[in-house]
């Protein structure tokens, strides 16, 4: 069983690195943001409560996020472990997490703000199946269309320059204290996330003592 938390600013590659880590190691990628986006898209009751905040890139209330994480982890569909992405995001969430759960390591992806901006504004998402793209590093074969299902590629509603600046400021304010709390109890590895996705994945695995990353092809 392997359990990890992954942290980093938007665009630092949390989603991509989580997916690469999960593939091969048979872990489950638990993205809290993706859970909320699913609820918004499918117009659930929870979706209606969080729609405005998620669209504006603002944080959802701690009680609600904690309930979502507790319920998600209680599903126990992660026999071999999980990578938790997007949680905890502040001190209170970290205290809640540390009271109830243990992880093998916290992966902190480190990226300068300028590179965060460049990457985030190039992000696209398939409106049908949710596959991620990036016009810099992971372009679709046909412009504007998903390689997997042919759906239309759109910009995430919270990937505007204004929402991004707000999230970056939040990120800097809250990340330090969260890492500090984690360092007292857990193994924290900080990895430079500015290289390509395969190189970053290899660094993460080296630091965690995991089997090597085998890029496709
Ligand atoms: P993400 O995909 O991680 O950028 O998350 C998208 C949105 O989901 C955020 O802008 C928040 O509105 C909400 N969200 C995700 N994780 C959290 C969290 N740990 N605490 C509060 N809100 C969150």
mmCIF file of N, CA and C in Angstrom, residues 129-178:
data_model
loop_
_atom_site.group_PDB
_atom_site.id
_atom_site.type_symbol
_atom_site.label_atom_id
_atom_site.label_comp_id
_atom_site.label_asym_id
_atom_site.label_seq_id
_atom_site.Cartn_x
_atom_site.Cartn_y
_atom_site.Cartn_z
ATOM 1 N N UNK A 129 -15.139 14.289 -22.128
ATOM 2 C CA UNK A 129 -14.612 13.214 -21.266
ATOM 3 C C UNK A 129 -13.654 13.712 -20.175
ATOM 4 N N UNK A 130 -13.315 15.001 -20.194
ATOM 5 C CA UNK A 130 -12.497 15.536 -19.105
ATOM 6 C C UNK A 130 -10.993 15.389 -19.286
ATOM 7 N N UNK A 131 -10.549 14.796 -20.413
ATOM 8 C CA UNK A 131 -9.102 14.643 -20.667
ATOM 9 C C UNK A 131 -8.422 16.025 -20.686
ATOM 10 N N UNK A 132 -7.240 16.113 -20.060
ATOM 11 C CA UNK A 132 -6.487 17.379 -20.013
ATOM 12 C C UNK A 132 -5.562 17.531 -21.204
ATOM 13 N N UNK A 133 -5.399 18.753 -21.672
ATOM 14 C CA UNK A 133 -4.404 19.066 -22.715
ATOM 15 C C UNK A 133 -3.659 20.320 -22.296
ATOM 16 N N UNK A 134 -2.534 20.570 -22.997
ATOM 17 C CA UNK A 134 -1.824 21.819 -22.776
ATOM 18 C C UNK A 134 -1.225 22.235 -24.108
ATOM 19 N N UNK A 135 -1.515 23.462 -24.531
ATOM 20 C CA UNK A 135 -1.082 23.887 -25.865
ATOM 21 C C UNK A 135 0.433 24.018 -25.970
ATOM 22 N N UNK A 136 1.131 23.977 -24.813
ATOM 23 C CA UNK A 136 2.595 24.015 -24.859
ATOM 24 C C UNK A 136 3.152 22.588 -24.877
ATOM 25 N N UNK A 137 2.664 21.741 -23.972
ATOM 26 C CA UNK A 137 3.348 20.467 -23.776
ATOM 27 C C UNK A 137 2.552 19.232 -24.175
ATOM 28 N N UNK A 138 1.240 19.359 -24.305
ATOM 29 C CA UNK A 138 0.444 18.173 -24.628
ATOM 30 C C UNK A 138 -0.670 18.587 -25.576
ATOM 31 N N UNK A 139 -0.256 18.863 -26.825
ATOM 32 C CA UNK A 139 -1.219 19.388 -27.803
ATOM 33 C C UNK A 139 -2.104 18.260 -28.329
ATOM 34 N N UNK A 140 -3.372 18.566 -28.646
ATOM 35 C CA UNK A 140 -4.214 17.549 -29.282
ATOM 36 C C UNK A 140 -3.772 17.367 -30.724
ATOM 37 N N UNK A 141 -4.065 16.214 -31.302
ATOM 38 C CA UNK A 141 -3.673 15.989 -32.706
ATOM 39 C C UNK A 141 -4.415 16.913 -33.651
ATOM 40 N N UNK A 142 -5.705 17.080 -33.404
ATOM 41 C CA UNK A 142 -6.510 18.015 -34.210
ATOM 42 C C UNK A 142 -6.858 19.194 -33.313
ATOM 43 N N UNK A 143 -6.582 20.405 -33.816
ATOM 44 C CA UNK A 143 -6.784 21.580 -32.987
ATOM 45 C C UNK A 143 -8.227 21.663 -32.448
ATOM 46 N N UNK A 144 -8.353 21.875 -31.160
ATOM 47 C CA UNK A 144 -9.674 22.085 -30.564
ATOM 48 C C UNK A 144 -10.485 20.827 -30.332
ATOM 49 N N UNK A 145 -9.920 19.643 -30.662
ATOM 50 C CA UNK A 145 -10.677 18.392 -30.518
ATOM 51 C C UNK A 145 -9.926 17.390 -29.638
ATOM 52 N N UNK A 146 -10.666 16.647 -28.845
ATOM 53 C CA UNK A 146 -10.063 15.647 -27.952
ATOM 54 C C UNK A 146 -9.589 14.434 -28.746
ATOM 55 N N UNK A 147 -8.343 13.988 -28.480
ATOM 56 C CA UNK A 147 -7.798 12.799 -29.157
ATOM 57 C C UNK A 147 -8.570 11.537 -28.759
ATOM 58 N N UNK A 148 -9.095 11.528 -27.547
ATOM 59 C CA UNK A 148 -9.728 10.310 -27.033
ATOM 60 C C UNK A 148 -11.155 10.161 -27.557
ATOM 61 N N UNK A 149 -11.957 11.232 -27.456
ATOM 62 C CA UNK A 149 -13.383 11.069 -27.775
ATOM 63 C C UNK A 149 -13.884 12.053 -28.827
ATOM 64 N N UNK A 150 -13.015 12.956 -29.305
ATOM 65 C CA UNK A 150 -13.447 13.906 -30.331
ATOM 66 C C UNK A 150 -14.235 15.090 -29.790
ATOM 67 N N UNK A 151 -14.396 15.148 -28.457
ATOM 68 C CA UNK A 151 -15.150 16.255 -27.837
ATOM 69 C C UNK A 151 -14.448 17.600 -28.029
ATOM 70 N N UNK A 152 -15.189 18.666 -27.791
ATOM 71 C CA UNK A 152 -14.636 20.008 -27.969
ATOM 72 C C UNK A 152 -13.740 20.374 -26.779
ATOM 73 N N UNK A 153 -12.572 20.961 -27.077
ATOM 74 C CA UNK A 153 -11.675 21.382 -25.992
ATOM 75 C C UNK A 153 -12.037 22.790 -25.544
ATOM 76 N N UNK A 154 -12.107 22.969 -24.236
ATOM 77 C CA UNK A 154 -12.469 24.280 -23.694
ATOM 78 C C UNK A 154 -11.446 24.695 -22.632
ATOM 79 N N UNK A 155 -11.480 25.978 -22.278
ATOM 80 C CA UNK A 155 -10.639 26.477 -21.191
ATOM 81 C C UNK A 155 -11.417 26.274 -19.901
ATOM 82 N N UNK A 156 -10.744 25.827 -18.858
ATOM 83 C CA UNK A 156 -11.447 25.716 -17.578
ATOM 84 C C UNK A 156 -11.919 27.099 -17.178
ATOM 85 N N UNK A 157 -13.142 27.184 -16.659
ATOM 86 C CA UNK A 157 -13.711 28.499 -16.344
ATOM 87 C C UNK A 157 -12.856 29.251 -15.316
ATOM 88 N N UNK A 158 -12.090 28.532 -14.502
ATOM 89 C CA UNK A 158 -11.281 29.212 -13.481
ATOM 90 C C UNK A 158 -9.845 29.455 -13.950
ATOM 91 N N UNK A 159 -9.557 29.223 -15.216
ATOM 92 C CA UNK A 159 -8.208 29.493 -15.734
ATOM 93 C C UNK A 159 -8.120 30.849 -16.435
ATOM 94 N N UNK A 160 -8.702 31.886 -15.872
ATOM 95 C CA UNK A 160 -8.535 33.231 -16.410
ATOM 96 C C UNK A 160 -7.361 33.880 -15.676
ATOM 97 N N UNK A 161 -6.741 34.933 -16.261
ATOM 98 C CA UNK A 161 -5.622 35.578 -15.558
ATOM 99 C C UNK A 161 -6.019 36.090 -14.174
ATOM 100 N N UNK A 162 -7.251 36.612 -14.042
ATOM 101 C CA UNK A 162 -7.683 37.171 -12.741
ATOM 102 C C UNK A 162 -7.810 36.056 -11.697
ATOM 103 N N UNK A 163 -8.493 34.973 -12.090
ATOM 104 C CA UNK A 163 -8.675 33.864 -11.137
ATOM 105 C C UNK A 163 -7.321 33.261 -10.781
ATOM 106 N N UNK A 164 -6.440 33.197 -11.773
ATOM 107 C CA UNK A 164 -5.129 32.609 -11.543
ATOM 108 C C UNK A 164 -4.320 33.434 -10.538
ATOM 109 N N UNK A 165 -4.332 34.759 -10.696
ATOM 110 C CA UNK A 165 -3.585 35.606 -9.761
ATOM 111 C C UNK A 165 -4.092 35.424 -8.332
ATOM 112 N N UNK A 166 -5.411 35.304 -8.210
ATOM 113 C CA UNK A 166 -5.989 35.121 -6.887
ATOM 114 C C UNK A 166 -5.556 33.772 -6.303
ATOM 115 N N UNK A 167 -5.591 32.744 -7.122
ATOM 116 C CA UNK A 167 -5.215 31.420 -6.611
ATOM 117 C C UNK A 167 -3.743 31.348 -6.261
ATOM 118 N N UNK A 168 -2.915 32.036 -7.071
ATOM 119 C CA UNK A 168 -1.471 32.027 -6.780
ATOM 120 C C UNK A 168 -1.186 32.703 -5.440
ATOM 121 N N UNK A 169 -1.860 33.838 -5.210
ATOM 122 C CA UNK A 169 -1.658 34.547 -3.939
ATOM 123 C C UNK A 169 -2.091 33.653 -2.780
ATOM 124 N N UNK A 170 -3.248 32.996 -2.928
ATOM 125 C CA UNK A 170 -3.735 32.062 -1.901
ATOM 126 C C UNK A 170 -2.732 30.943 -1.671
ATOM 127 N N UNK A 171 -2.235 30.428 -2.783
ATOM 128 C CA UNK A 171 -1.307 29.306 -2.709
ATOM 129 C C UNK A 171 -0.072 29.676 -1.877
ATOM 130 N N UNK A 172 0.494 30.864 -2.166
ATOM 131 C CA UNK A 172 1.702 31.256 -1.437
ATOM 132 C C UNK A 172 1.425 31.481 0.046
ATOM 133 N N UNK A 173 0.243 32.011 0.336
ATOM 134 C CA UNK A 173 -0.098 32.288 1.735
ATOM 135 C C UNK A 173 -0.273 30.994 2.529
ATOM 136 N N UNK A 174 -0.819 29.961 1.889
ATOM 137 C CA UNK A 174 -1.203 28.772 2.659
ATOM 138 C C UNK A 174 -0.234 27.591 2.567
ATOM 139 N N UNK A 175 0.568 27.544 1.513
ATOM 140 C CA UNK A 175 1.415 26.363 1.314
ATOM 141 C C UNK A 175 2.488 26.202 2.385
ATOM 142 N N UNK A 176 3.133 27.318 2.738
ATOM 143 C CA UNK A 176 4.219 27.270 3.736
ATOM 144 C C UNK A 176 3.747 26.597 5.021
ATOM 145 N N UNK A 177 2.654 27.119 5.632
ATOM 146 C CA UNK A 177 2.172 26.512 6.876
ATOM 147 C C UNK A 177 1.776 25.043 6.726
ATOM 148 N N UNK A 178 1.200 24.668 5.575
ATOM 149 C CA UNK A 178 0.800 23.269 5.381
ATOM 150 C C UNK A 178 2.050 22.379 5.340
#
